[in-house]
mmCIF file of C-alpha atoms in Angstrom:
data_model
loop_
_atom_site.group_PDB
_atom_site.id
_atom_site.type_symbol
_atom_site.label_atom_id
_atom_site.label_comp_id
_atom_site.label_asym_id
_atom_site.label_seq_id
_atom_site.Cartn_x
_atom_site.Cartn_y
_atom_site.Cartn_z
ATOM 1 C CA LEU A 1 0.000 0.000 0.000
ATOM 2 C CA VAL A 2 2.939 2.302 0.694
ATOM 3 C CA LYS A 3 5.392 2.564 -2.207
ATOM 4 C CA LYS A 4 8.416 4.119 -0.499
ATOM 5 C CA ALA A 5 10.483 1.786 1.706
ATOM 6 C CA GLY A 6 11.243 4.371 4.389
ATOM 7 C CA LEU A 7 7.620 5.376 4.663
ATOM 8 C CA ALA A 8 6.553 1.722 4.812
ATOM 9 C CA ILE A 9 8.958 1.095 7.702
ATOM 10 C CA GLY A 10 7.653 4.201 9.452
ATOM 11 C CA VAL A 11 4.041 3.055 9.063
ATOM 12 C CA PHE A 12 5.021 -0.401 10.322
ATOM 13 C CA ILE A 13 6.667 1.016 13.446
ATOM 14 C CA LEU A 14 3.824 3.475 14.012
ATOM 15 C CA TYR A 15 1.258 0.694 13.848
ATOM 16 C CA SER A 16 3.213 -1.791 15.971
ATOM 17 C CA LYS A 17 4.275 0.635 18.720
ATOM 18 C CA ILE A 18 1.426 3.166 18.839
ATOM 19 C CA ALA A 19 -1.722 2.156 16.954
ATOM 20 C CA GLU A 20 -2.063 -1.480 18.016
ATOM 21 C CA PRO A 21 -1.491 -0.782 21.743
ATOM 22 C CA LEU A 22 -4.106 2.000 21.582
ATOM 23 C CA ILE A 23 -6.552 -0.276 19.772
ATOM 24 C CA GLY A 24 -5.854 -3.036 22.297
ATOM 25 C CA TRP A 25 -6.386 -0.627 25.171
ATOM 26 C CA LYS A 26 -9.875 0.233 23.904
ATOM 27 C CA LEU A 27 -10.918 -3.358 23.151
ATOM 28 C CA PRO A 28 -11.743 -5.992 25.765
ATOM 29 C CA GLN A 29 -8.802 -8.188 26.819
ATOM 30 C CA SER A 30 -10.351 -11.263 25.178
ATOM 31 C CA ILE A 31 -10.182 -9.543 21.764
ATOM 32 C CA SER A 32 -6.999 -7.501 22.141
ATOM 33 C CA ASP A 33 -4.968 -10.658 22.871
ATOM 34 C CA TYR A 34 -5.458 -11.701 19.239
ATOM 35 C CA LEU A 35 -4.336 -8.566 17.410
ATOM 36 C CA PRO A 36 -1.548 -9.308 14.882
ATOM 37 C CA PHE A 37 1.566 -8.085 16.711
ATOM 38 C CA HIS A 38 0.455 -9.343 20.102
ATOM 39 C CA THR A 39 -0.303 -12.769 18.649
ATOM 40 C CA ILE A 40 3.068 -13.013 16.930
ATOM 41 C CA SER A 41 4.927 -11.785 20.019
ATOM 42 C CA GLU A 42 3.274 -14.542 22.055
ATOM 43 C CA LEU A 43 4.835 -17.117 19.721
ATOM 44 C CA ILE A 44 8.380 -15.914 20.367
ATOM 45 C CA GLN A 45 9.505 -16.220 23.969
ATOM 46 C CA ASN A 46 12.359 -14.049 25.235
ATOM 47 C CA PRO A 47 15.110 -16.345 26.581
ATOM 48 C CA ALA A 48 16.621 -13.506 28.633
ATOM 49 C CA LEU A 49 13.577 -13.554 30.916
ATOM 50 C CA THR A 50 14.505 -16.991 32.249
ATOM 51 C CA LEU A 51 17.998 -15.726 33.117
ATOM 52 C CA VAL A 52 16.583 -13.092 35.479
ATOM 53 C CA GLY A 53 14.139 -15.515 37.087
ATOM 54 C CA ILE A 54 10.904 -14.623 35.305
ATOM 55 C CA SER A 55 8.981 -17.714 34.306
ATOM 56 C CA VAL A 56 7.755 -17.987 30.729
ATOM 57 C CA ARG A 57 5.639 -20.589 28.971
ATOM 58 C CA GLN A 58 7.784 -23.227 27.304
ATOM 59 C CA SER A 59 5.495 -23.615 24.307
ATOM 60 C CA PRO A 60 3.120 -21.112 22.719
ATOM 61 C CA LEU A 61 -0.592 -21.580 22.925
ATOM 62 C CA GLY A 62 -2.119 -23.368 19.963
ATOM 63 C CA ILE A 63 -4.629 -20.590 19.482
ATOM 64 C CA HIS A 64 -1.845 -18.031 18.999
ATOM 65 C CA PHE A 65 -0.250 -20.284 16.395
ATOM 66 C CA ALA A 66 -3.595 -20.621 14.594
ATOM 67 C CA PHE A 67 -4.159 -16.853 14.592
ATOM 68 C CA ALA A 68 -0.591 -16.192 13.413
ATOM 69 C CA LEU A 69 -1.106 -18.668 10.573
ATOM 70 C CA ALA A 70 -4.430 -17.037 9.698
ATOM 71 C CA TYR A 71 -2.842 -13.557 9.687
ATOM 72 C CA SER A 72 0.006 -14.835 7.510
ATOM 73 C CA CYS A 73 -2.455 -16.305 5.004
ATOM 74 C CA LEU A 74 -4.530 -13.134 5.062
ATOM 75 C CA PHE A 75 -1.476 -10.931 4.425
ATOM 76 C CA ALA A 76 -0.200 -13.260 1.669
ATOM 77 C CA ILE A 77 -3.582 -13.263 -0.104
ATOM 78 C CA GLY A 78 -3.847 -9.488 0.267
ATOM 79 C CA THR A 79 -0.358 -9.036 -1.163
ATOM 80 C CA TYR A 80 -1.140 -11.341 -4.069
ATOM 81 C CA LEU A 81 -4.363 -9.475 -4.862
ATOM 82 C CA LEU A 82 -2.589 -6.123 -4.598
ATOM 83 C CA LEU A 83 0.218 -7.211 -6.929
ATOM 84 C CA THR A 84 -2.147 -8.676 -9.527
ATOM 85 C CA LYS A 85 -4.158 -5.440 -9.691
ATOM 86 C CA ARG A 86 -1.131 -3.157 -9.933
ATOM 87 C CA ASP A 87 0.582 -2.576 -13.226
ATOM 88 C CA LEU A 88 4.206 -3.430 -12.458
#
């Protein structure tokens, strides 16, 4: 949707750090847990947390994996449709 690489990175950072947390703040917890960046971040556990004594889940929840797969398919289909409609 954004043609310039720098602008696309800026939009990506803006959405991931500002827009999605604000959207998640307004939505109920049961819905905000399944927004794209929150879902993907639940799949990747930070190993440094175990070094400082904070317990983390050893395996991600299956529902987060399913939502991440669904988002990936949705983004891939959207990209395909966008590229087929554009004259490149």
